[in-house]
C-alpha positions as a Markdown table, in Angstrom:
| # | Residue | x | y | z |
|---|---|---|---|---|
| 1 | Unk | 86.4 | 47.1 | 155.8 |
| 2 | Unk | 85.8 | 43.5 | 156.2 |
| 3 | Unk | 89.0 | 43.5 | 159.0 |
| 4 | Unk | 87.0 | 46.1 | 160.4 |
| 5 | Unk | 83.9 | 44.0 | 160.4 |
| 6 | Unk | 85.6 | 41.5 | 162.2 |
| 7 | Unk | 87.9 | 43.5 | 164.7 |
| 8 | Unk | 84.3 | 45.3 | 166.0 |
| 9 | Unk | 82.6 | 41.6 | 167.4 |
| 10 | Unk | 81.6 | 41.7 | 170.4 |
| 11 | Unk | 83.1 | 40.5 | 173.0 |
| 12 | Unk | 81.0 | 37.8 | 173.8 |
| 13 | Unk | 82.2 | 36.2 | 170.5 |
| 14 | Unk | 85.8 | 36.6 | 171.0 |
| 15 | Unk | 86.0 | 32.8 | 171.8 |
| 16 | Unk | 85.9 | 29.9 | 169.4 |
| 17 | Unk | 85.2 | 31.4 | 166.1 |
| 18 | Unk | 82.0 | 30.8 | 164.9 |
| 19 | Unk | 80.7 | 29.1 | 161.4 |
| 20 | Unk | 80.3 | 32.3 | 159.3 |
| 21 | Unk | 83.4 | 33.4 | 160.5 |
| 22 | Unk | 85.2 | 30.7 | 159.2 |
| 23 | Unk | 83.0 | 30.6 | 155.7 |
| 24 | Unk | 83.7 | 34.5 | 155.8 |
| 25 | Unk | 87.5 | 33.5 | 155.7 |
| 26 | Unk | 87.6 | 30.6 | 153.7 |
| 27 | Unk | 85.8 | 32.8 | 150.5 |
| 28 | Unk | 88.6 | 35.4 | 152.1 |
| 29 | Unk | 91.2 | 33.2 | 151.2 |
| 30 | Unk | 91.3 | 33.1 | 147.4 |
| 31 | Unk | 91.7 | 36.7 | 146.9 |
| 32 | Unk | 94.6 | 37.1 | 150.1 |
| 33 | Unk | 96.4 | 34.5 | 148.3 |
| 34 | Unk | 96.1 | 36.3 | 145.0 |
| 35 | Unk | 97.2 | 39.9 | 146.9 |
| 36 | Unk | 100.3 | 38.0 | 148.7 |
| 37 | Unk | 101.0 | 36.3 | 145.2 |
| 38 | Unk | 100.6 | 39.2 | 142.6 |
| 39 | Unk | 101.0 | 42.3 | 144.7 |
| 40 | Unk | 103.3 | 41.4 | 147.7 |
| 41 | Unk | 106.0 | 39.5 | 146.2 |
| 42 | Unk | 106.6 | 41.6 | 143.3 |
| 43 | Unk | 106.3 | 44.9 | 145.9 |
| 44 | Unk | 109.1 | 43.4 | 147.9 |
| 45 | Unk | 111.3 | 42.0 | 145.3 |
| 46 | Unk | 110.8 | 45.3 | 143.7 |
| 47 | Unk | 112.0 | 46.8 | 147.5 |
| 48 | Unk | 115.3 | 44.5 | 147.4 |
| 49 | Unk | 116.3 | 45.3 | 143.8 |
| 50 | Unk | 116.1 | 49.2 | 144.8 |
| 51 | Unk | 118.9 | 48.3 | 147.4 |
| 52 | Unk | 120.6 | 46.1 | 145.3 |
| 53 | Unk | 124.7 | 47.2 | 144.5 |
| 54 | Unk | 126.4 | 47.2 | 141.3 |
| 55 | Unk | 128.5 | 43.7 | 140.8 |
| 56 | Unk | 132.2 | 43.3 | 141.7 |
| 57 | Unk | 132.5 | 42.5 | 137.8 |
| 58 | Unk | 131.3 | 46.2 | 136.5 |
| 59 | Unk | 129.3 | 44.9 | 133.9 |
| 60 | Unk | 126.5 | 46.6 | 133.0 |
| 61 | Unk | 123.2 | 45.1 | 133.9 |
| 62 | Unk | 124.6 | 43.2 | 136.7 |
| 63 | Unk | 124.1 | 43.7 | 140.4 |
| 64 | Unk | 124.1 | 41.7 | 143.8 |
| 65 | Unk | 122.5 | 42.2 | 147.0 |
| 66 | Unk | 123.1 | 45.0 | 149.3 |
| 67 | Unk | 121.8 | 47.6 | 151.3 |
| 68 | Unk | 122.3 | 50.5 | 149.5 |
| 69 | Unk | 119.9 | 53.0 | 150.6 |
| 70 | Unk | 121.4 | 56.1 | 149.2 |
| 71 | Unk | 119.9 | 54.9 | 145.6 |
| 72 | Unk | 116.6 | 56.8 | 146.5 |
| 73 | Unk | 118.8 | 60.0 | 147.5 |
| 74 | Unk | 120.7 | 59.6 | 143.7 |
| 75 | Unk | 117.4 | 59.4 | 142.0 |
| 76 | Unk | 115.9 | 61.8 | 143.6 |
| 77 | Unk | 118.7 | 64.4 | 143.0 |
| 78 | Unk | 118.9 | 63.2 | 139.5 |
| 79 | Unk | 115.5 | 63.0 | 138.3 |
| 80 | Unk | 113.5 | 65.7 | 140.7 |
| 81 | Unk | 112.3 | 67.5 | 137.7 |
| 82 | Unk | 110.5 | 64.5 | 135.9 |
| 83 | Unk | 109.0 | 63.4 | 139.6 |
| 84 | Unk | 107.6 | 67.2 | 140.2 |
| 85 | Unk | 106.5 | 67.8 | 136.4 |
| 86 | Unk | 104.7 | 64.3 | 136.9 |
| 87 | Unk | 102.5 | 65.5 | 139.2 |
| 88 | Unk | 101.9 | 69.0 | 138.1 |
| 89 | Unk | 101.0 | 67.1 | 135.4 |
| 90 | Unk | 99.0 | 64.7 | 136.8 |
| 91 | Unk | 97.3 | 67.5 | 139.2 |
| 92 | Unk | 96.4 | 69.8 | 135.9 |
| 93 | Unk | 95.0 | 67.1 | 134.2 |
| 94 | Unk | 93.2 | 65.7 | 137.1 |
| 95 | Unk | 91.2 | 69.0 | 137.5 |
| 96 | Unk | 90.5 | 69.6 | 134.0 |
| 97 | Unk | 89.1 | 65.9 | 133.8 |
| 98 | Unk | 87.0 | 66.9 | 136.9 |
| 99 | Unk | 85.8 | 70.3 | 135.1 |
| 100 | Unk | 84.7 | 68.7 | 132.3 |
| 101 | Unk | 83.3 | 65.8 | 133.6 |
| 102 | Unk | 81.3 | 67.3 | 136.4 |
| 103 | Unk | 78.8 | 68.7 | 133.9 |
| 104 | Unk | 78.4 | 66.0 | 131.7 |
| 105 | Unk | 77.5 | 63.1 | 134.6 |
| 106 | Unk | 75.3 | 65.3 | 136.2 |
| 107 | Unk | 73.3 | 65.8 | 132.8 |
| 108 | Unk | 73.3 | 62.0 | 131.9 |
| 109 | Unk | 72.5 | 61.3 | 135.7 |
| 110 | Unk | 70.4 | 64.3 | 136.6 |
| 111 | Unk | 68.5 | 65.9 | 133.7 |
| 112 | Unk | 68.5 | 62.8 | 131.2 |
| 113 | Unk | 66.7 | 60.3 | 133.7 |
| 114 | Unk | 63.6 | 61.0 | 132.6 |
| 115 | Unk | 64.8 | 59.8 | 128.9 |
| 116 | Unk | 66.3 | 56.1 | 129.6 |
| 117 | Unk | 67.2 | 55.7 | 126.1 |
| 118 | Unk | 69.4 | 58.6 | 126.0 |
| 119 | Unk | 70.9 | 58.3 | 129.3 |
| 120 | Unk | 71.8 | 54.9 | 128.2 |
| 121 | Unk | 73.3 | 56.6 | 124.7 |
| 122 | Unk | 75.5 | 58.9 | 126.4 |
| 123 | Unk | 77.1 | 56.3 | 128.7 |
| 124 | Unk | 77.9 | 54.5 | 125.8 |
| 125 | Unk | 79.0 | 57.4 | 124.1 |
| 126 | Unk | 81.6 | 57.8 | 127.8 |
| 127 | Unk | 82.6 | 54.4 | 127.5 |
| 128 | Unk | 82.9 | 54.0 | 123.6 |
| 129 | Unk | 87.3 | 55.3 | 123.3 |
| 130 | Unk | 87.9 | 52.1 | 125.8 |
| 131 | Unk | 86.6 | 49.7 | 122.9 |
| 132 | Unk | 89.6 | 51.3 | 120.9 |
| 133 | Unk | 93.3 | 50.6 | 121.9 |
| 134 | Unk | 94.4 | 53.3 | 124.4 |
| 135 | Unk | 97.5 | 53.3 | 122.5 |
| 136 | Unk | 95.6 | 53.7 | 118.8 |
| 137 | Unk | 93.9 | 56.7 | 120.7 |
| 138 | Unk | 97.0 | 58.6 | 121.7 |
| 139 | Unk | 98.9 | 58.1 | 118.1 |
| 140 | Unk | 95.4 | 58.9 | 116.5 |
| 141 | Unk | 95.7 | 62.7 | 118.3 |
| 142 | Unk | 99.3 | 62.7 | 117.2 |
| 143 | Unk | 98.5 | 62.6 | 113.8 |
| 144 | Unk | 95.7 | 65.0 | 114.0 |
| 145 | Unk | 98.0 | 67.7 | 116.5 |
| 146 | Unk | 101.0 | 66.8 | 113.6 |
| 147 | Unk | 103.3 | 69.9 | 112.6 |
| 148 | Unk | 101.7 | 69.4 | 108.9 |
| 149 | Unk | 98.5 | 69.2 | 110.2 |
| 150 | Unk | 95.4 | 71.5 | 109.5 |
| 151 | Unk | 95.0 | 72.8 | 112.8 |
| 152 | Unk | 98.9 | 73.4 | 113.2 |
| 153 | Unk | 98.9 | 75.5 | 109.9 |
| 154 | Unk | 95.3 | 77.6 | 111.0 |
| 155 | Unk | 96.9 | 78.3 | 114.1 |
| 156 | Unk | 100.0 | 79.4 | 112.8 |
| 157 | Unk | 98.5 | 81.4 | 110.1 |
| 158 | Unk | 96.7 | 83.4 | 112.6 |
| 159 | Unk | 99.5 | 84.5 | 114.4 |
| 160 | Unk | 98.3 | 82.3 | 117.6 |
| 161 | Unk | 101.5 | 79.9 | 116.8 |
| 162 | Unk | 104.5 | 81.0 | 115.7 |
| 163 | Unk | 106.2 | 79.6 | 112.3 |
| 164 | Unk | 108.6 | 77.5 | 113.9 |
| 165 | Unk | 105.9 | 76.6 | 117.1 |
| 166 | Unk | 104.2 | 73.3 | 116.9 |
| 167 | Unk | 101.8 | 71.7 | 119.3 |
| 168 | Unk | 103.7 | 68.3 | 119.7 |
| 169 | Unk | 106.0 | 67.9 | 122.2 |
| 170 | Unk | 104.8 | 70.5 | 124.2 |
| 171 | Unk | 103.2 | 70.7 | 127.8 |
| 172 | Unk | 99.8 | 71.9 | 126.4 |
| 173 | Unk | 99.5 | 68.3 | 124.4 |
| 174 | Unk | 100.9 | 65.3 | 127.4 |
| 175 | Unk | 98.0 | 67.4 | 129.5 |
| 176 | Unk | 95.4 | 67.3 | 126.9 |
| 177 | Unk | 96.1 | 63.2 | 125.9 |
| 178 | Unk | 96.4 | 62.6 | 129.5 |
| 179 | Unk | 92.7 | 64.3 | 130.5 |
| 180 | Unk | 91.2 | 62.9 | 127.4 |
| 181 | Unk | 92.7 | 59.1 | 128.1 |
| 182 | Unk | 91.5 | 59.3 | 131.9 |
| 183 | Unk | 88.2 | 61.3 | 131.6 |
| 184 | Unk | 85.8 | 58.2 | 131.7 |
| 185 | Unk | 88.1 | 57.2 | 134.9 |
| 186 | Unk | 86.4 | 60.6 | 136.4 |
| 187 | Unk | 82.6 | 60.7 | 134.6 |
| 188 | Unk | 81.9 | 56.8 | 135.6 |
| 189 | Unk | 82.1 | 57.6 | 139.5 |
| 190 | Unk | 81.0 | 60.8 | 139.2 |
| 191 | Unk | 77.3 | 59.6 | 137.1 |
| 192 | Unk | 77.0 | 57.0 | 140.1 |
| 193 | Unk | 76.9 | 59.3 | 142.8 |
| 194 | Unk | 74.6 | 61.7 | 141.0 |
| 195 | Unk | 72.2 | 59.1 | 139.7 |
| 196 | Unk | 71.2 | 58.1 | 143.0 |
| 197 | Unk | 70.8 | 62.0 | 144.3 |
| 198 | Unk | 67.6 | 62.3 | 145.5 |
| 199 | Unk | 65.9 | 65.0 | 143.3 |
| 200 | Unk | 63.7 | 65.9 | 146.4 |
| 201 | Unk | 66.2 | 67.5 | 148.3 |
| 202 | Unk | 66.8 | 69.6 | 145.4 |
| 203 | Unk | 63.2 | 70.5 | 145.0 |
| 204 | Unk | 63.3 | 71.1 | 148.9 |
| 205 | Unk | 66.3 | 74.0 | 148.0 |
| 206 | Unk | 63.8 | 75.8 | 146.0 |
| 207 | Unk | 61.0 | 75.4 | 147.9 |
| 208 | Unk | 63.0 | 77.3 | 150.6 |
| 209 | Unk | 63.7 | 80.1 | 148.2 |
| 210 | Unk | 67.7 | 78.8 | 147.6 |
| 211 | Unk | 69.3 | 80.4 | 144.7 |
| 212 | Unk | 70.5 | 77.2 | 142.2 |
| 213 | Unk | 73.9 | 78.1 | 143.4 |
| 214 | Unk | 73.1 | 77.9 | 146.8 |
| 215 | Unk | 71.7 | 74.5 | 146.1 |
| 216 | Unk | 74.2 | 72.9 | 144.0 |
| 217 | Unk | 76.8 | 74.1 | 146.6 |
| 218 | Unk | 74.7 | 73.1 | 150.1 |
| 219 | Unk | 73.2 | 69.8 | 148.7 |
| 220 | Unk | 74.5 | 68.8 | 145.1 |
| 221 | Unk | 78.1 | 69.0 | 146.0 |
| 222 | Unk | 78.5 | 67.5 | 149.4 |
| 223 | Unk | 76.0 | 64.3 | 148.2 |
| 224 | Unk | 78.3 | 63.7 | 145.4 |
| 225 | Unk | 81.4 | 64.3 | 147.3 |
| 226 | Unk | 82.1 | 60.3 | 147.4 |
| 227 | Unk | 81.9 | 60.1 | 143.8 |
| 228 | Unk | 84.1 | 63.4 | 143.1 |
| 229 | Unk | 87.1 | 61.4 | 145.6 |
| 230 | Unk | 86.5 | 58.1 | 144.3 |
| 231 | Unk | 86.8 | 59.8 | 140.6 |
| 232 | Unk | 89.6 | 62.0 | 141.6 |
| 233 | Unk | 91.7 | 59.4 | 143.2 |
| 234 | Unk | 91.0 | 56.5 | 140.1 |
| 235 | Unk | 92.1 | 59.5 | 137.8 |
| 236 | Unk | 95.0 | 61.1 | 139.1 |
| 237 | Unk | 97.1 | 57.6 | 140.5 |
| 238 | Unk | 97.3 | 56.2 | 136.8 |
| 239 | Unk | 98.3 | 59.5 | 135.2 |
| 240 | Unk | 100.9 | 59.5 | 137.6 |
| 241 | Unk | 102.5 | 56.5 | 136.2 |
| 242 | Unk | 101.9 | 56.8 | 132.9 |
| 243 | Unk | 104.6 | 56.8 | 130.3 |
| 244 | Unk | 102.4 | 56.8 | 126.9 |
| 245 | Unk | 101.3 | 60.3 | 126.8 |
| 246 | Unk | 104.6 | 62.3 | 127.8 |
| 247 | Unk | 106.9 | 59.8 | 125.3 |
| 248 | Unk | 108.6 | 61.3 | 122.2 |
| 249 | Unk | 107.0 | 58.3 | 120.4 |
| 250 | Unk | 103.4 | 60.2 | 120.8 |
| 251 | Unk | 102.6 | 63.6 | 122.4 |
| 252 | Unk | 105.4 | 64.5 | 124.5 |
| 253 | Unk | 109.3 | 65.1 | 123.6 |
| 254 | Unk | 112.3 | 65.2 | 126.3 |
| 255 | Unk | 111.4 | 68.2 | 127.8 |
| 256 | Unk | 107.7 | 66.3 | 128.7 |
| 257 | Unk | 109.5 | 63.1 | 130.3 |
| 258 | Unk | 107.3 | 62.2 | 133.3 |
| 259 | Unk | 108.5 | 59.3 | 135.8 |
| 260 | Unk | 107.1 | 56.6 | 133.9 |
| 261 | Unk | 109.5 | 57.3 | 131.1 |
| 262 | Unk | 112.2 | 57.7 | 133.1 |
| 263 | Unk | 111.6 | 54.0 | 135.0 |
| 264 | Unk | 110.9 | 52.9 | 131.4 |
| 265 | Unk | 114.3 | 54.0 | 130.1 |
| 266 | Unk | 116.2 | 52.9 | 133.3 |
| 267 | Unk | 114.7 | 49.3 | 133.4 |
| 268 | Unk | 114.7 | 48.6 | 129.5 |
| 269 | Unk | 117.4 | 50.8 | 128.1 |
| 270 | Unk | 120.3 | 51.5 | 130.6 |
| 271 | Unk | 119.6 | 48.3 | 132.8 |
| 272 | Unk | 119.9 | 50.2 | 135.6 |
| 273 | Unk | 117.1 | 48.2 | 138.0 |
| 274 | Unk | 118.0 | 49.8 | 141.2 |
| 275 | Unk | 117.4 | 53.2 | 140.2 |
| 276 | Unk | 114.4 | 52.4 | 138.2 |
| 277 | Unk | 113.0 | 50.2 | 141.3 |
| 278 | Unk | 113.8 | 52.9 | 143.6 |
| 279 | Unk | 111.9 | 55.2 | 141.3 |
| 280 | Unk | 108.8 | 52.9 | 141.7 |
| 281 | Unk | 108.7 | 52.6 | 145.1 |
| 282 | Unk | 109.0 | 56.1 | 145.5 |
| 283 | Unk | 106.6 | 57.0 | 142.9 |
| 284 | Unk | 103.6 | 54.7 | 145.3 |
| 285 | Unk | 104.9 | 56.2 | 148.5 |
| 286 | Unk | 104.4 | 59.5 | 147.6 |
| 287 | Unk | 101.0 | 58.5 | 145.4 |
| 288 | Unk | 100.1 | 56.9 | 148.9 |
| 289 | Unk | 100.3 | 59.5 | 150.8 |
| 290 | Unk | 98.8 | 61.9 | 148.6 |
| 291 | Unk | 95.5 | 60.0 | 148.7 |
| 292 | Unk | 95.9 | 59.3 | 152.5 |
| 293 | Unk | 96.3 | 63.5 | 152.6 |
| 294 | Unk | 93.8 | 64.3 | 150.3 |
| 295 | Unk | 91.1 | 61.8 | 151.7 |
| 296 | Unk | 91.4 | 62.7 | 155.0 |
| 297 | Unk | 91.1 | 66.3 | 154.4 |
| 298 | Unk | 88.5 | 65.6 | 151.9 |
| 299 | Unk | 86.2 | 63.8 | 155.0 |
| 300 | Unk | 85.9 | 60.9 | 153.5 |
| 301 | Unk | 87.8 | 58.5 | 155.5 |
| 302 | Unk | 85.6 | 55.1 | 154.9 |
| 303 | Unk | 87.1 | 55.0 | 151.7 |
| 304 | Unk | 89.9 | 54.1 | 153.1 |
């Protein structure tokens, strides 16, 4: 937006550029340096390896330069079902985060302003698993979810899981670590853009004799639309990446490996950097134009 701001001068200003300008650039500067130095030269370092060929030597781990585009066709015939069950799982998660969230930010930003105290409570409450190590979190609902657990053994004894069914390792539990890791990603963004909802358009709805659907869906919904995207996208782009959720080390097995796992494995494991690298980059070209789909359809282009 600020290249925006700049690009729309007028005219009349296109000459020497003036002091602000300048001072505009100059505080500019600091973070372009820190984009070209932490996000650019890793992105195309990260671009090269993915065309990189195997050494003349054939040892593992070992590869030189090369242009050898036809990695990204191998990975993507090798490893098409962890890239499409990472984002059916990152879709299914996304929309139960959204579900579950919805509800809760608009009662702490809606129906609990008139009580400070508690509206500040329930934030804390959204924000309280952060000041515990994500990774704790995930291994903590591995050990309640365990075969030996109680709710295993309930579940089993009711006939709802069969004697040799367990929960771990299964489709049902990446989803459910995955929502519950990301939700305050969703209810943060979402709380924002219903705190500052004008109640008066709502009391305007009924005034006119709108039904409280009719209100939440004409007024409610397309206010809060900014939050709902902004939530959405913050949501769905780390899940995914993520490799802690579908890993046999906590609530996934090998039939939950998402692409994150996969790069994992290939980078640390097998050595094998230009598959891994390709991977990546195709993992953020197809995140990218997801949210470049799903914000323009969405109407919300100024996010951009």
């Amino acid at each position: 937006m600020a290249f925006a701001a700049f690009g729309s001068a007028p005219a009349a200003k296109s000459g020497a550029p003036t002091k602000s300008s300048r001072i505009a650039w100059i505080l500019l500067a600091p973070g372009l340096a820190y984009l070209a130095a932490f996000f650019l030269t890793p992105l195309f370092s990260l671009i090269i390896t993915s065309l990189q060929v195997p050494d003349a030597s054939g040892e593992i781990g070992r590869y030189q330069y090369g242009f050898a585009i036809e990695n990204y066709w191998n990975v993507i015939e090798t490893y098409l079902p962890q890239i499409l069950r990472s984002f059916a799982y990152a879709i299914a998660a996304t929309i139960l985060a959204l579900i579950i969230s919805y509800p809760l930010a608009y009662f702490i930003g809606v129906k609990a302003r008139r009580w400070p105290l508690l509206q500040g409570l329930m934030l804390t409450l959204v924000i309280a698993p952060f000041f515990i190590s994500f990774l704790l979190r995930t291994f903590a609902w591995k050990q309640i979810f365990s075969n030996e657990s109680w709710i295993v053994t309930t579940l089993q004894t009711l006939g709802m899981l069969a004697p040799d069914q367990y929960l771990v390792g299964t489709d049902f539990m990446v989803i459910f670590g995955l929502t519950y890791n990301f939700i305050p990603f969703m209810t943060l963004p979402l709380y924002t853009a219903l705190d500052r909802l004008d109640l008066r358009y709502l009391e305007a709805g009924a005034d006119l004799y709108a039904s409280p659907a009719t209100t939440f869906r004409k007024i409610t919904l397309p206010l809060t639309m900014p939050g709902i995207i902004s939530g959405t996208l913050l949501t769905f782009i780390p899940i995914a990446g993520d490799y802690i959720n579908a890993s046999r080390d906590f609530l996934g097995s090998s039939d939950t490996t998402m692409m994150g796992n996969v790069v994992e494995s290939n980078f640390l494991r097998i050595n094998d950097y230009p598959s891994a690298s390709a991977l990546s980059v195709l993992l953020m070209g197809a995140i990218l134009a997801l949210v470049f789909f799903y914000v323009k359809r969405s109407g919300t282009e100024d996010l951009l």
